PDB file of C-alpha atoms in Angstrom:
ATOM      1  CA  LYS A   1     -70.400 -32.026 119.771  1.00 77.00           C
ATOM      2  CA  ASP A   2     -69.861 -29.402 117.059  1.00 79.00           C
ATOM      3  CA  ALA A   3     -67.347 -27.659 119.295  1.00 80.00           C
ATOM      4  CA  SER A   4     -65.503 -30.934 119.846  1.00 79.00           C
ATOM      5  CA  ILE A   5     -65.374 -31.643 116.073  1.00 79.00           C
ATOM      6  CA  GLN A   6     -64.122 -28.118 115.417  1.00 77.00           C
ATOM      7  CA  GLU A   7     -61.436 -28.494 118.067  1.00 78.00           C
ATOM      8  CA  GLN A   8     -60.263 -31.766 116.490  1.00 77.00           C
ATOM      9  CA  LYS A   9     -60.124 -30.056 113.064  1.00 80.00           C
ATOM     10  CA  ASN A  10     -58.117 -27.211 114.566  1.00 79.00           C
ATOM     11  CA  GLN A  11     -55.717 -29.688 116.162  1.00 80.00           C
ATOM     12  CA  ARG A  12     -55.301 -31.531 112.834  1.00 82.00           C
ATOM     13  CA  ASN A  13     -54.662 -28.220 111.057  1.00 82.00           C
ATOM     14  CA  VAL A  14     -52.068 -27.240 113.646  1.00 83.00           C
ATOM     15  CA  LEU A  15     -50.365 -30.629 113.374  1.00 85.00           C
ATOM     16  CA  LEU A  16     -50.488 -30.335 109.577  1.00 86.00           C
ATOM     17  CA  LEU A  17     -48.957 -26.875 109.725  1.00 87.00           C
ATOM     18  CA  ILE A  18     -46.248 -28.128 112.101  1.00 87.00           C
ATOM     19  CA  ALA A  19     -45.522 -31.067 109.776  1.00 86.00           C
ATOM     20  CA  ILE A  20     -45.339 -28.779 106.733  1.00 89.00           C
ATOM     21  CA  ALA A  21     -43.137 -26.320 108.616  1.00 86.00           C
ATOM     22  CA  THR A  22     -40.870 -29.154 109.763  1.00 89.00           C
ATOM     23  CA  ILE A  23     -40.570 -30.487 106.208  1.00 90.00           C
ATOM     24  CA  LEU A  24     -39.796 -27.007 104.907  1.00 89.00           C
ATOM     25  CA  LEU A  25     -37.198 -26.459 107.611  1.00 88.00           C
ATOM     26  CA  LEU A  26     -35.589 -29.826 106.906  1.00 89.00           C
ATOM     27  CA  GLY A  27     -35.593 -29.086 103.170  1.00 88.00           C
ATOM     28  CA  ALA A  28     -34.055 -25.669 103.785  1.00 87.00           C
ATOM     29  CA  ALA A  29     -31.447 -27.208 106.088  1.00 88.00           C
ATOM     30  CA  VAL A  30     -30.552 -29.829 103.481  1.00 89.00           C
ATOM     31  CA  TYR A  31     -30.415 -27.155 100.734  1.00 88.00           C
ATOM     32  CA  PHE A  32     -28.242 -24.786 102.746  1.00 88.00           C
ATOM     33  CA  ASN A  33     -26.024 -27.651 103.900  1.00 87.00           C
ATOM     34  CA  ARG A  34     -25.461 -28.624 100.269  1.00 89.00           C
ATOM     35  CA  ARG A  35     -24.714 -25.001  99.387  1.00 88.00           C
ATOM     36  CA  ILE A  36     -22.261 -24.783 102.283  1.00 90.00           C
ATOM     37  CA  GLN A  37     -20.567 -28.024 101.244  1.00 89.00           C
ATOM     38  CA  GLN A  38     -20.424 -26.817  97.639  1.00 89.00           C
ATOM     39  CA  LYS A  39     -18.919 -23.478  98.691  1.00 89.00           C
ATOM     40  CA  LYS A  40     -16.493 -25.294 100.968  1.00 89.00           C
ATOM     41  CA  LYS A  41     -15.429 -27.509  98.065  1.00 89.00           C
ATOM     42  CA  GLU A  42     -15.027 -24.476  95.801  1.00 88.00           C
ATOM     43  CA  VAL A  43     -12.893 -22.731  98.439  1.00 89.00           C
ATOM     44  CA  GLU A  44     -10.747 -25.852  98.852  1.00 89.00           C
ATOM     45  CA  GLU A  45     -10.309 -26.119  95.081  1.00 88.00           C
ATOM     46  CA  GLN A  46      -9.389 -22.438  94.924  1.00 89.00           C
ATOM     47  CA  ASN A  47      -6.866 -22.945  97.728  1.00 89.00           C
ATOM     48  CA  ILE A  48      -5.376 -25.909  95.885  1.00 90.00           C
ATOM     49  CA  LEU A  49      -5.230 -23.812  92.698  1.00 88.00           C
ATOM     50  CA  ILE A  50      -3.568 -20.952  94.598  1.00 90.00           C
ATOM     51  CA  VAL A  51      -0.974 -23.362  96.017  1.00 88.00           C
ATOM     52  CA  GLN A  52      -0.357 -24.810  92.536  1.00 85.00           C
ATOM     53  CA  GLN A  53       0.020 -21.341  91.052  1.00 85.00           C
ATOM     54  CA  LYS A  54       2.361 -20.388  93.884  1.00 87.00           C
ATOM     55  CA  ASN A  55       4.461 -23.490  93.225  1.00 83.00           C
ATOM     56  CA  GLU A  56       4.494 -22.733  89.494  1.00 78.00           C
ATOM     57  CA  LEU A  57       5.623 -19.179  90.197  1.00 83.00           C
ATOM     58  CA  GLN A  58       8.360 -20.482  92.493  1.00 82.00           C
ATOM     59  CA  ASN A  59       9.453 -22.975  89.819  1.00 72.00           C
ATOM     60  CA  LEU A  60       9.503 -20.252  87.172  1.00 71.00           C
ATOM     61  CA  ASN A  61      11.479 -18.005  89.501  1.00 77.00           C
ATOM     62  CA  GLN A  62      13.981 -20.819  90.148  1.00 72.00           C
ATOM     63  CA  LEU A  63      14.150 -21.441  86.390  1.00 65.00           C
ATOM     64  CA  LYS A  64      14.870 -17.743  85.802  1.00 70.00           C
ATOM     65  CA  ASP A  65      17.582 -17.683  88.487  1.00 71.00           C
ATOM     66  CA  ARG A  66      19.146 -20.889  87.121  1.00 65.00           C
ATOM     67  CA  LEU A  67      19.141 -19.577  83.554  1.00 65.00           C
ATOM     68  CA  PHE A  68      20.713 -16.272  84.546  1.00 68.00           C
ATOM     69  CA  SER A  69      23.318 -18.094  86.635  1.00 62.00           C
ATOM     70  CA  ILE A  70      24.287 -20.409  83.778  1.00 59.00           C
ATOM     71  CA  ILE A  71      24.269 -17.633  81.182  1.00 62.00           C
ATOM     72  CA  SER A  72      26.312 -15.260  83.346  1.00 60.00           C
ATOM     73  CA  HIS A  73      28.944 -17.849  84.276  1.00 54.00           C
ATOM     74  CA  ASP A  74      29.106 -20.914  82.051  1.00 57.00           C
ATOM     75  CA  LEU A  75      28.223 -19.148  78.811  1.00 64.00           C
ATOM     76  CA  ARG A  76      30.559 -16.224  79.408  1.00 65.00           C
ATOM     77  CA  ASN A  77      33.685 -18.296  80.071  1.00 61.00           C
ATOM     78  CA  PRO A  78      33.916 -19.995  76.646  1.00 65.00           C
ATOM     79  CA  LEU A  79      33.181 -16.673  74.943  1.00 71.00           C
ATOM     80  CA  ASN A  80      36.085 -15.112  76.849  1.00 69.00           C
ATOM     81  CA  THR A  81      38.283 -18.005  75.719  1.00 67.00           C
ATOM     82  CA  LEU A  82      37.256 -17.453  72.104  1.00 73.00           C
ATOM     83  CA  GLN A  83      37.933 -13.719  72.383  1.00 75.00           C
ATOM     84  CA  SER A  84      41.383 -14.347  73.879  1.00 74.00           C
ATOM     85  CA  TYR A  85      42.275 -16.791  71.104  1.00 73.00           C
ATOM     86  CA  LEU A  86      41.227 -14.374  68.372  1.00 74.00           C
ATOM     87  CA  MET A  87      43.369 -11.674  69.966  1.00 76.00           C
ATOM     88  CA  LEU A  88      46.415 -13.988  70.184  1.00 74.00           C
ATOM     89  CA  SER A  89      46.005 -15.845  66.875  1.00 70.00           C
ATOM     90  CA  ASP A  90      47.910 -13.209  64.877  1.00 69.00           C
ATOM     91  CA  ASN A  91      50.657 -12.729  67.453  1.00 73.00           C
ATOM     92  CA  GLU A  92      53.808 -13.995  65.741  1.00 73.00           C
ATOM     93  CA  SER A  93      55.817 -13.902  68.976  1.00 77.00           C
ATOM     94  CA  ILE A  94      53.824 -16.849  70.362  1.00 77.00           C
ATOM     95  CA  ALA A  95      55.292 -20.269  69.620  1.00 79.00           C
ATOM     96  CA  ALA A  96      53.456 -22.524  67.180  1.00 78.00           C
ATOM     97  CA  ASP A  97      52.790 -25.195  69.801  1.00 79.00           C
ATOM     98  CA  LYS A  98      51.241 -22.563  72.097  1.00 78.00           C
ATOM     99  CA  ARG A  99      49.021 -21.302  69.309  1.00 76.00           C
ATOM    100  CA  LEU A 100      47.930 -24.894  68.597  1.00 78.00           C
ATOM    101  CA  LEU A 101      47.074 -25.319  72.280  1.00 76.00           C
ATOM    102  CA  PHE A 102      44.994 -22.120  72.221  1.00 76.00           C
ATOM    103  CA  LYS A 103      43.270 -23.348  69.064  1.00 76.00           C
ATOM    104  CA  ASN A 104      42.338 -26.679  70.645  1.00 74.00           C
ATOM    105  CA  GLN A 105      41.050 -24.936  73.765  1.00 72.00           C
ATOM    106  CA  THR A 106      38.937 -22.654  71.597  1.00 75.00           C
ATOM    107  CA  ILE A 107      37.463 -25.566  69.641  1.00 74.00           C
ATOM    108  CA  GLN A 108      36.556 -27.223  72.924  1.00 70.00           C
ATOM    109  CA  ALA A 109      35.047 -23.971  74.271  1.00 70.00           C
ATOM    110  CA  VAL A 110      32.919 -23.507  71.148  1.00 75.00           C
ATOM    111  CA  ALA A 111      31.699 -27.125  71.324  1.00 72.00           C
ATOM    112  CA  GLN A 112      30.808 -26.718  75.013  1.00 68.00           C
ATOM    113  CA  THR A 113      28.975 -23.477  74.266  1.00 73.00           C
ATOM    114  CA  GLY A 114      26.917 -25.074  71.488  1.00 74.00           C
ATOM    115  CA  ASN A 115      26.025 -28.029  73.699  1.00 69.00           C
ATOM    116  CA  LEU A 116      25.129 -25.710  76.571  1.00 69.00           C
ATOM    117  CA  LEU A 117      22.880 -23.559  74.356  1.00 76.00           C
ATOM    118  CA  ASP A 118      21.075 -26.665  73.077  1.00 74.00           C
ATOM    119  CA  ASN A 119      20.517 -27.832  76.644  1.00 66.00           C
ATOM    120  CA  LEU A 120      19.293 -24.424  77.802  1.00 70.00           C
ATOM    121  CA  LEU A 121      16.817 -24.053  74.935  1.00 73.00           C
ATOM    122  CA  ILE A 122      15.375 -27.545  75.358  1.00 70.00           C
ATOM    123  CA  TRP A 123      15.191 -27.292  79.155  1.00 66.00           C
ATOM    124  CA  ALA A 124      13.522 -23.863  79.044  1.00 68.00           C
ATOM    125  CA  SER A 125      11.060 -25.107  76.418  1.00 70.00           C
ATOM    126  CA  MET A 126      10.168 -28.103  78.588  1.00 64.00           C
ATOM    127  CA  GLN A 127       9.627 -25.907  81.647  1.00 61.00           C
ATOM    128  CA  LEU A 128       7.618 -23.154  79.953  1.00 61.00           C
ATOM    129  CA  ARG A 129       5.565 -24.982  77.353  1.00 63.00           C
ATOM    130  CA  ASP A 130       5.380 -28.528  78.756  1.00 62.00           C
ATOM    131  CA  THR A 131       5.630 -29.921  75.226  1.00 67.00           C
ATOM    132  CA  THR A 132       4.634 -33.502  74.508  1.00 73.00           C
ATOM    133  CA  PRO A 133       7.296 -35.540  72.674  1.00 76.00           C
ATOM    134  CA  LYS A 134       6.452 -37.278  69.404  1.00 80.00           C
ATOM    135  CA  LEU A 135       7.049 -40.993  69.869  1.00 86.00           C
ATOM    136  CA  VAL A 136       8.033 -42.754  66.624  1.00 89.00           C
ATOM    137  CA  ALA A 137      10.308 -45.602  65.577  1.00 91.00           C
ATOM    138  CA  CYS A 138      13.977 -44.545  65.961  1.00 89.00           C
ATOM    139  CA  ASN A 139      17.147 -46.369  64.949  1.00 90.00           C
ATOM    140  CA  ILE A 140      19.324 -46.344  68.078  1.00 89.00           C
ATOM    141  CA  ALA A 141      22.525 -47.334  66.262  1.00 90.00           C
ATOM    142  CA  ASP A 142      22.197 -44.416  63.838  1.00 91.00           C
ATOM    143  CA  LEU A 143      21.519 -41.960  66.687  1.00 90.00           C
ATOM    144  CA  VAL A 144      24.584 -43.167  68.605  1.00 92.00           C
ATOM    145  CA  GLN A 145      26.749 -42.951  65.475  1.00 90.00           C
ATOM    146  CA  ASP A 146      25.654 -39.344  64.859  1.00 88.00           C
ATOM    147  CA  VAL A 147      26.455 -38.389  68.472  1.00 87.00           C
ATOM    148  CA  VAL A 148      29.879 -40.051  68.314  1.00 89.00           C
ATOM    149  CA  GLU A 149      30.735 -38.140  65.114  1.00 85.00           C
ATOM    150  CA  ILE A 150      29.699 -34.840  66.738  1.00 80.00           C
ATOM    151  CA  LEU A 151      31.861 -35.500  69.822  1.00 82.00           C
ATOM    152  CA  ALA A 152      34.839 -36.955  67.953  1.00 83.00           C
ATOM    153  CA  PRO A 153      36.867 -33.669  68.042  1.00 77.00           C
ATOM    154  CA  GLN A 154      36.478 -33.430  71.837  1.00 79.00           C
ATOM    155  CA  ALA A 155      37.481 -37.065  72.271  1.00 85.00           C
ATOM    156  CA  LYS A 156      40.475 -36.609  69.960  1.00 84.00           C
ATOM    157  CA  GLN A 157      41.951 -33.909  72.218  1.00 81.00           C
ATOM    158  CA  LYS A 158      42.222 -36.478  75.028  1.00 87.00           C
ATOM    159  CA  ASP A 159      43.024 -39.375  72.670  1.00 89.00           C
ATOM    160  CA  ILE A 160      39.840 -41.165  73.754  1.00 90.00           C
ATOM    161  CA  GLN A 161      38.539 -43.909  71.495  1.00 91.00           C
ATOM    162  CA  PHE A 162      34.895 -44.923  71.053  1.00 93.00           C
ATOM    163  CA  ALA A 163      34.163 -48.659  70.984  1.00 93.00           C
ATOM    164  CA  LEU A 164      30.707 -49.327  69.517  1.00 92.00           C
ATOM    165  CA  GLN A 165      28.887 -52.649  69.673  1.00 92.00           C
ATOM    166  CA  LEU A 166      25.259 -52.049  68.751  1.00 91.00           C
ATOM    167  CA  GLU A 167      22.504 -54.309  67.511  1.00 89.00           C
ATOM    168  CA  GLN A 168      20.519 -52.717  64.701  1.00 87.00           C
ATOM    169  CA  LYS A 169      17.036 -52.172  66.103  1.00 87.00           C
ATOM    170  CA  LYS A 170      14.313 -49.568  65.964  1.00 89.00           C
ATOM    171  CA  VAL A 171      12.731 -48.481  69.247  1.00 89.00           C
ATOM    172  CA  ILE A 172       9.809 -46.216  70.060  1.00 89.00           C
ATOM    173  CA  GLY A 173      10.990 -42.790  71.200  1.00 88.00           C
ATOM    174  CA  ASP A 174      11.578 -39.170  70.247  1.00 86.00           C
ATOM    175  CA  ALA A 175      14.698 -38.860  68.076  1.00 85.00           C
ATOM    176  CA  ASP A 176      15.497 -35.292  69.199  1.00 81.00           C
ATOM    177  CA  VAL A 177      15.073 -36.134  72.883  1.00 83.00           C
ATOM    178  CA  LEU A 178      17.187 -39.284  72.578  1.00 88.00           C
ATOM    179  CA  SER A 179      19.885 -37.423  70.640  1.00 85.00           C
ATOM    180  CA  ILE A 180      20.198 -34.677  73.263  1.00 83.00           C
ATOM    181  CA  ALA A 181      20.201 -37.233  76.098  1.00 87.00           C
ATOM    182  CA  LEU A 182      22.854 -39.364  74.394  1.00 89.00           C
ATOM    183  CA  ARG A 183      25.001 -36.341  73.586  1.00 86.00           C
ATOM    184  CA  ASN A 184      24.997 -35.256  77.240  1.00 84.00           C
ATOM    185  CA  ILE A 185      25.813 -38.720  78.576  1.00 89.00           C
ATOM    186  CA  VAL A 186      28.608 -39.357  76.051  1.00 90.00           C
ATOM    187  CA  THR A 187      29.963 -35.819  76.608  1.00 86.00           C
ATOM    188  CA  ASN A 188      30.193 -36.601  80.321  1.00 86.00           C
ATOM    189  CA  ALA A 189      31.910 -39.894  79.555  1.00 90.00           C
ATOM    190  CA  VAL A 190      34.590 -38.012  77.588  1.00 88.00           C
ATOM    191  CA  LYS A 191      34.770 -35.154  80.091  1.00 87.00           C
ATOM    192  CA  PHE A 192      35.370 -37.390  83.115  1.00 87.00           C
ATOM    193  CA  SER A 193      37.648 -39.921  81.398  1.00 90.00           C
ATOM    194  CA  TYR A 194      41.421 -39.687  81.569  1.00 89.00           C
ATOM    195  CA  GLU A 195      43.579 -39.384  78.464  1.00 89.00           C
ATOM    196  CA  HIS A 196      44.187 -42.447  76.258  1.00 88.00           C
ATOM    197  CA  GLN A 197      41.152 -44.295  77.638  1.00 90.00           C
ATOM    198  CA  SER A 198      38.091 -45.555  75.757  1.00 92.00           C
ATOM    199  CA  VAL A 199      34.342 -45.120  76.002  1.00 93.00           C
ATOM    200  CA  LYS A 200      32.385 -48.290  75.278  1.00 95.00           C
ATOM    201  CA  ILE A 201      28.840 -47.997  73.934  1.00 94.00           C
ATOM    202  CA  THR A 202      26.851 -51.217  73.647  1.00 94.00           C
ATOM    203  CA  GLY A 203      23.260 -51.899  72.710  1.00 92.00           C
ATOM    204  CA  GLU A 204      21.351 -55.157  72.658  1.00 91.00           C
ATOM    205  CA  VAL A 205      17.800 -56.468  72.605  1.00 90.00           C
ATOM    206  CA  ARG A 206      16.677 -57.932  75.928  1.00 90.00           C
ATOM    207  CA  GLY A 207      13.235 -59.434  75.567  1.00 89.00           C
ATOM    208  CA  THR A 208      10.854 -56.624  74.648  1.00 87.00           C
ATOM    209  CA  HIS A 209      13.397 -53.917  75.545  1.00 89.00           C
ATOM    210  CA  TYR A 210      16.553 -52.455  74.049  1.00 91.00           C
ATOM    211  CA  ALA A 211      19.329 -51.934  76.604  1.00 92.00           C
ATOM    212  CA  LEU A 212      21.823 -49.179  75.844  1.00 92.00           C
ATOM    213  CA  SER A 213      24.981 -48.777  77.927  1.00 93.00           C
ATOM    214  CA  ILE A 214      27.586 -45.985  77.874  1.00 93.00           C
ATOM    215  CA  CYS A 215      30.573 -47.098  79.949  1.00 93.00           C
ATOM    216  CA  ASP A 216      33.778 -45.190  80.727  1.00 91.00           C
ATOM    217  CA  SER A 217      36.677 -45.788  83.120  1.00 87.00           C
ATOM    218  CA  GLY A 218      36.820 -42.258  84.493  1.00 85.00           C
ATOM    219  CA  ILE A 219      36.251 -40.804  87.957  1.00 84.00           C
ATOM    220  CA  GLY A 220      32.654 -42.026  88.291  1.00 84.00           C
ATOM    221  CA  MET A 221      29.903 -40.604  90.515  1.00 81.00           C
ATOM    222  CA  SER A 222      29.562 -40.612  94.283  1.00 82.00           C
ATOM    223  CA  THR A 223      26.456 -41.853  96.101  1.00 84.00           C
ATOM    224  CA  GLY A 224      25.682 -38.251  97.082  1.00 81.00           C
ATOM    225  CA  GLN A 225      25.808 -37.078  93.466  1.00 77.00           C
ATOM    226  CA  ILE A 226      23.450 -39.858  92.395  1.00 78.00           C
ATOM    227  CA  GLU A 227      21.018 -39.032  95.208  1.00 79.00           C
ATOM    228  CA  LEU A 228      21.018 -35.349  94.197  1.00 74.00           C
ATOM    229  CA  LEU A 229      20.325 -36.323  90.610  1.00 72.00           C
ATOM    230  CA  GLN A 230      17.458 -38.636  91.557  1.00 70.00           C
ATOM    231  CA  SER A 231      15.905 -36.008  93.827  1.00 68.00           C
ATOM    232  CA  GLN A 232      16.125 -33.454  90.984  1.00 58.00           C
ATOM    233  CA  GLN A 233      18.080 -31.052  93.170  1.00 56.00           C
ATOM    234  CA  ASN A 234      21.278 -31.100  91.131  1.00 52.00           C
ATOM    235  CA  GLU A 235      22.750 -27.609  91.419  1.00 54.00           C
ATOM    236  CA  GLN A 236      26.492 -28.304  91.367  1.00 60.00           C
ATOM    237  CA  SER A 237      28.842 -28.606  88.416  1.00 65.00           C
ATOM    238  CA  PHE A 238      32.112 -30.538  88.426  1.00 68.00           C
ATOM    239  CA  SER A 239      35.272 -30.044  86.385  1.00 66.00           C
ATOM    240  CA  GLY A 240      36.468 -32.767  84.034  1.00 71.00           C
ATOM    241  CA  THR A 241      39.804 -34.577  84.216  1.00 72.00           C
ATOM    242  CA  ASN A 242      41.401 -31.879  82.039  1.00 68.00           C
ATOM    243  CA  GLY A 243      39.663 -29.020  83.831  1.00 65.00           C
ATOM    244  CA  GLU A 244      36.650 -28.956  81.497  1.00 66.00           C
ATOM    245  CA  SER A 245      33.906 -26.789  82.927  1.00 61.00           C
ATOM    246  CA  GLY A 246      30.225 -27.674  83.215  1.00 59.00           C
ATOM    247  CA  SER A 247      26.885 -26.138  84.135  1.00 55.00           C
ATOM    248  CA  GLY A 248      25.503 -28.914  86.345  1.00 59.00           C
ATOM    249  CA  LEU A 249      22.603 -29.132  83.913  1.00 64.00           C
ATOM    250  CA  GLY A 250      23.607 -32.122  81.756  1.00 70.00           C
ATOM    251  CA  LEU A 251      22.502 -35.234  83.645  1.00 77.00           C
ATOM    252  CA  PHE A 252      19.728 -33.299  85.375  1.00 74.00           C
ATOM    253  CA  LEU A 253      18.317 -32.519  81.917  1.00 74.00           C
ATOM    254  CA  VAL A 254      18.868 -36.101  80.741  1.00 82.00           C
ATOM    255  CA  LYS A 255      16.764 -37.466  83.616  1.00 81.00           C
ATOM    256  CA  GLN A 256      13.912 -35.062  82.800  1.00 77.00           C
ATOM    257  CA  LEU A 257      14.099 -35.871  79.086  1.00 80.00           C
ATOM    258  CA  LEU A 258      14.089 -39.636  79.586  1.00 85.00           C
ATOM    259  CA  ASN A 259      11.188 -39.400  82.049  1.00 83.00           C
ATOM    260  CA  LYS A 260       9.372 -37.375  79.397  1.00 81.00           C
ATOM    261  CA  ILE A 261       9.518 -40.270  76.901  1.00 83.00           C
ATOM    262  CA  LYS A 262       9.029 -42.888  79.656  1.00 82.00           C
TER     263      LYS A 262
END
């Protein structure tokens, strides 16, 4: 009887040890499985981060290439024009009408250079610093009027008139962003309009929104150009109706700026 009781105790102890060992093994399996899942998640996050960093590096490299391309080509041309004019300005053998033509071309080149530099600085700042715009109440009519006054000399060379019809209204936005966007759009309207035409700028309140329209009667845009712009792959510049040069950055920048302020 004592031997039987002892055997039963031994069996219980063995079963208890097996149960404890099983629990420990299950606990270890759960622990190591969690560690594996955690490590797997960390590796996946690191891979995602590596891909993001790779994309950022590619974007920065594309930004660098684009900047160098614009600086080497589109910024150099107006400077060459200015240099040529300064060399010819004192040449008495050149007829007065020719000198006036050179002067007008130089004024246009300087205006294009200033606009291009503004665009480059803002675009580079957006890409490198990812700045957040300051949204405040802005008077659209005043912004449009300022832009029209800035671009009046360019419009005068092609005898292009501005027709403004704007409701006075303040809207929420960033004044600097809106000014640069408007300047680019109106510059394009002048650039791609023919001589003696007009550019109509209208603004009106529509419900809770303010609708602003810049309308010209120039050469317009093809479906392919619009698709490139919407896909943010705009790499091509087009000459204006009087041979005005461009960087291909204007409307591409406008789209990014307007998305920035929603």
